[in-house]
PDB file of C-alpha atoms in Angstrom:
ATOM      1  CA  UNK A 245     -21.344  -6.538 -39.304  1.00  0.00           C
ATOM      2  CA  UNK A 246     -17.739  -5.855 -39.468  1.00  0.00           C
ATOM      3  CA  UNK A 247     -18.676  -2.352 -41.346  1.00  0.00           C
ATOM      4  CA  UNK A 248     -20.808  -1.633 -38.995  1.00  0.00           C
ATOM      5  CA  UNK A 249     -18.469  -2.162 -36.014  1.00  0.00           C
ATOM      6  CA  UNK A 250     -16.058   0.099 -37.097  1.00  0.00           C
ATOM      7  CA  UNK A 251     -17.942   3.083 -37.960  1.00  0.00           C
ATOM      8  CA  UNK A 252     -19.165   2.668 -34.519  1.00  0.00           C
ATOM      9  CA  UNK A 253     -15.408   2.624 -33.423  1.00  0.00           C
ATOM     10  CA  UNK A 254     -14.584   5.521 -35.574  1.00  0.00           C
ATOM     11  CA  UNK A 255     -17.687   7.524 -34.444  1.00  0.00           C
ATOM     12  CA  UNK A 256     -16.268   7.651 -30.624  1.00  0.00           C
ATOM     13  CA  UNK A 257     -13.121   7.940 -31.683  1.00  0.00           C
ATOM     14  CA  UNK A 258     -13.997  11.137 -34.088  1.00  0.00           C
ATOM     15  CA  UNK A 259     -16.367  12.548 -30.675  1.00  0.00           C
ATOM     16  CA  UNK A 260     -13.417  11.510 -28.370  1.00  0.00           C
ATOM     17  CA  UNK A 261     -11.051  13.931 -30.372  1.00  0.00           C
ATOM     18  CA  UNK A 262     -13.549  16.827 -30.358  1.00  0.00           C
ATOM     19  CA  UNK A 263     -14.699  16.151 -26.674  1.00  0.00           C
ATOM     20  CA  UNK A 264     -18.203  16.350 -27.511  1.00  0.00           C
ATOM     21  CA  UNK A 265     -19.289  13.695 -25.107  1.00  0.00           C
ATOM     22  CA  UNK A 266     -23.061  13.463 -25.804  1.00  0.00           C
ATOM     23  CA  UNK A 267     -21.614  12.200 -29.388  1.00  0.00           C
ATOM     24  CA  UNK A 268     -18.771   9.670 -28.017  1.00  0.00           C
ATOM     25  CA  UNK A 269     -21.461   8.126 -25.690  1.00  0.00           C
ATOM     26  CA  UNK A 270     -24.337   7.502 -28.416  1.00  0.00           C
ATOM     27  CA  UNK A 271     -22.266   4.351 -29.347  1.00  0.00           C
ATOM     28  CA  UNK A 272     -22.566   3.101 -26.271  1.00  0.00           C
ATOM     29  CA  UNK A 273     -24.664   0.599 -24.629  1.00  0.00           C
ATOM     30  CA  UNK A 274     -26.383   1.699 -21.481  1.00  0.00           C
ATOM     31  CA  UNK A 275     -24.633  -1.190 -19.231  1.00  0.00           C
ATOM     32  CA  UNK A 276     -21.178  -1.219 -21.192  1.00  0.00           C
ATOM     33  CA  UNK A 277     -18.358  -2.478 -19.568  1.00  0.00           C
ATOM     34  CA  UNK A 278     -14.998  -1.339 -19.029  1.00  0.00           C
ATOM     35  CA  UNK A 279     -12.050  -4.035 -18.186  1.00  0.00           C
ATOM     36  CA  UNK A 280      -8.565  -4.163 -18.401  1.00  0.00           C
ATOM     37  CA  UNK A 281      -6.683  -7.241 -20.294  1.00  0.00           C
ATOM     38  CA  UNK A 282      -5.935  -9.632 -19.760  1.00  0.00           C
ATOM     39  CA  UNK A 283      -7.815 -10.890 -17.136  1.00  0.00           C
ATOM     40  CA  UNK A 284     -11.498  -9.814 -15.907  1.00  0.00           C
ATOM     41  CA  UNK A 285     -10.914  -6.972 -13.794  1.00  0.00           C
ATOM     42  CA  UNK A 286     -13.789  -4.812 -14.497  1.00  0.00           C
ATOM     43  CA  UNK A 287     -12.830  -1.002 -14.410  1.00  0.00           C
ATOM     44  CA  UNK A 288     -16.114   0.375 -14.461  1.00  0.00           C
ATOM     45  CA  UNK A 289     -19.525  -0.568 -15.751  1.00  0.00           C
ATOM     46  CA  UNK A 290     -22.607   1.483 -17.079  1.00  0.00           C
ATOM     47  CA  UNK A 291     -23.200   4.657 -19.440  1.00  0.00           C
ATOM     48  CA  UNK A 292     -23.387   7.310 -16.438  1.00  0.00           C
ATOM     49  CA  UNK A 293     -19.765   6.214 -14.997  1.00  0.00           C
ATOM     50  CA  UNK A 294     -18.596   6.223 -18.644  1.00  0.00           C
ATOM     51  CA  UNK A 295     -19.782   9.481 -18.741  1.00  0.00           C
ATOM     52  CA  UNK A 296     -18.206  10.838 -15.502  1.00  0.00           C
ATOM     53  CA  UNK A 297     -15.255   9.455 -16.308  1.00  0.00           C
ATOM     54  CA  UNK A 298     -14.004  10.770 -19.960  1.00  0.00           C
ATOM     55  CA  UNK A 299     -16.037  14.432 -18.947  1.00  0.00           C
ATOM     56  CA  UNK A 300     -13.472  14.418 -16.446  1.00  0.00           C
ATOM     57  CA  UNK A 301     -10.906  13.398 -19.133  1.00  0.00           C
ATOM     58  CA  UNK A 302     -12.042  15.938 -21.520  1.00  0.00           C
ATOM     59  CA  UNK A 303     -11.966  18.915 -19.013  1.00  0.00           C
ATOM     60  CA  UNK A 304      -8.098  17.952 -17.868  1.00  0.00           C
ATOM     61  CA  UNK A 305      -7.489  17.660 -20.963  1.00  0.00           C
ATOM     62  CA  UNK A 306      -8.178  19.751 -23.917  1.00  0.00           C
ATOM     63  CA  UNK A 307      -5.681  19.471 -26.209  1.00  0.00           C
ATOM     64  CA  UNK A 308      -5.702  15.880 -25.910  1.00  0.00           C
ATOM     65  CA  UNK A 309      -5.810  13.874 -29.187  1.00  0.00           C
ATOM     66  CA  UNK A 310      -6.346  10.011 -30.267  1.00  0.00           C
ATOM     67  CA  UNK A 311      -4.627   9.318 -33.878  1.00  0.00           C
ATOM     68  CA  UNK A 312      -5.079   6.116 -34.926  1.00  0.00           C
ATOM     69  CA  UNK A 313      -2.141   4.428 -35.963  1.00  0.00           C
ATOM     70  CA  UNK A 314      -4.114   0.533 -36.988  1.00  0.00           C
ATOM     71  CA  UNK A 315      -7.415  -0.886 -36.692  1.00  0.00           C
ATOM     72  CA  UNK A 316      -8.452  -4.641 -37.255  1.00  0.00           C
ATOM     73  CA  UNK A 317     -12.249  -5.882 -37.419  1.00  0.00           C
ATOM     74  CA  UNK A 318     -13.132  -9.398 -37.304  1.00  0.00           C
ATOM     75  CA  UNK A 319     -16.967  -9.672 -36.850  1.00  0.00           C
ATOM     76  CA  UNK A 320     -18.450  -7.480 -34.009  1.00  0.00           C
ATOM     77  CA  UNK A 321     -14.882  -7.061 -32.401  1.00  0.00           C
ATOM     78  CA  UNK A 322     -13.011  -3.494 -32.989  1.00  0.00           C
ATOM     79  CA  UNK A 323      -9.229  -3.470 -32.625  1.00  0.00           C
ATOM     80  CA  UNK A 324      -8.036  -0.046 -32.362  1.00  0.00           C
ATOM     81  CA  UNK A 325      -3.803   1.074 -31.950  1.00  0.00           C
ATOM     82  CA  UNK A 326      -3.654   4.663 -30.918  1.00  0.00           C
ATOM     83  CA  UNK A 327      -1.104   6.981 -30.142  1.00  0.00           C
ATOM     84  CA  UNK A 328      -2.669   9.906 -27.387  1.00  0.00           C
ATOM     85  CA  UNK A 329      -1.257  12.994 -27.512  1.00  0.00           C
ATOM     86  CA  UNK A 330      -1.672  16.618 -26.154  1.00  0.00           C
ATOM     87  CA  UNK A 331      -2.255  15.270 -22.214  1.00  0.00           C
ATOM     88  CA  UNK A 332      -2.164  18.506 -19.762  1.00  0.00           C
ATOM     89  CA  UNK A 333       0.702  15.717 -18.204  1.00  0.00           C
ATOM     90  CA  UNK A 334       3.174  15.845 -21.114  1.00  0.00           C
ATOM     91  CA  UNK A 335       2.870  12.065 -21.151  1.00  0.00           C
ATOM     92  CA  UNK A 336       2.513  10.610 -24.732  1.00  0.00           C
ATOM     93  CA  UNK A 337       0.590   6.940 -24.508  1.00  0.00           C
ATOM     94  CA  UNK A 338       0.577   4.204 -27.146  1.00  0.00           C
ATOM     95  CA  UNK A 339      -3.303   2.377 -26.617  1.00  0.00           C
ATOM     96  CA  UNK A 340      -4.670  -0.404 -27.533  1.00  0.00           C
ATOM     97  CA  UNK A 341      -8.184  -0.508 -27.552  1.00  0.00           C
ATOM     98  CA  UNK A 342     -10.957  -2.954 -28.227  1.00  0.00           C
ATOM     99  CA  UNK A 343     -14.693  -3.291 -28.800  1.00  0.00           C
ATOM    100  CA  UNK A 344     -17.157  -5.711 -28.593  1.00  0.00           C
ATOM    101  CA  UNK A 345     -20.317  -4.380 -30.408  1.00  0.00           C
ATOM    102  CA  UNK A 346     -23.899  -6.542 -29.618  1.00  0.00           C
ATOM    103  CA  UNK A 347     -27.422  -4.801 -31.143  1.00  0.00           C
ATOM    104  CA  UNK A 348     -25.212  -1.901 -32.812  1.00  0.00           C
ATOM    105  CA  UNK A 349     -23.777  -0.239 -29.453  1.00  0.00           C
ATOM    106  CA  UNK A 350     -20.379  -0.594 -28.211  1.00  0.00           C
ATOM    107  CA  UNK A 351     -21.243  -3.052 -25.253  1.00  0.00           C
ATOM    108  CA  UNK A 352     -17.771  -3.984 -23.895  1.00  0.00           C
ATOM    109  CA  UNK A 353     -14.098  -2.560 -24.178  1.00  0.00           C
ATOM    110  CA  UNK A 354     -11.137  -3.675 -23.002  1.00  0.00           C
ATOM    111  CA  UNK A 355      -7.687  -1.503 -22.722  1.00  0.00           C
ATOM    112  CA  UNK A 356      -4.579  -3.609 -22.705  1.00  0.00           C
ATOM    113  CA  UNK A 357      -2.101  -2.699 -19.543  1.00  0.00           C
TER     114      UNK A 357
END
């Protein structure tokens, strides 16, 4: 399983950096949800938000870039540290990321604040 999660991981992250978003979102579950952590607060939930949202992303953004600076795996979770770059902003951002994966599709994520 834990293979499995992270080439799931590293498949969005690889279609995040070339802002092909048909690729990032075949990982995807059709009713993923996005939160914030800690706590619950969902930021969004379902495939066609997801979608909205990073096409968005990807348009403001084309020279944007994810390198991935660590990644843990323990079972179907994903922990990914990444350092963004190339924002139309100037603003450089150190994320943390992580996945659950459930049936082989990236069903929930959660950015820490």
């Amino acid at each position: 399983m834990e293979e499995k999660a992270a080439l799931l991981a590293q498949h969005q992250l690889d279609a995040y950096n070339q802002q092909n978003i048909e690729e990032f979102l075949k990982v995807y579950s059709e009713d993923v949800v996005v939160r914030h952590f800690p706590g619950d607060e969902v930021v969004y939930s379902g495939k066609d938000k997801l979608r909205e949202r990073y096409s968005q992303l990807f348009k403001n953004n084309p020279n944007q870039h994810a390198e991935l600076l660590s990644r843990m795996v323990k079972g179907n979770i994903v922990i990914d540290h990444e350092y963004v770059s190339g924002r139309s902003n100037g603003q450089v951002i150190k994320a943390v990321a992580m996945y659950e994966i459930l049936d082989n599709k990236i069903q929930k994520v959660w950015f820490v604040k």
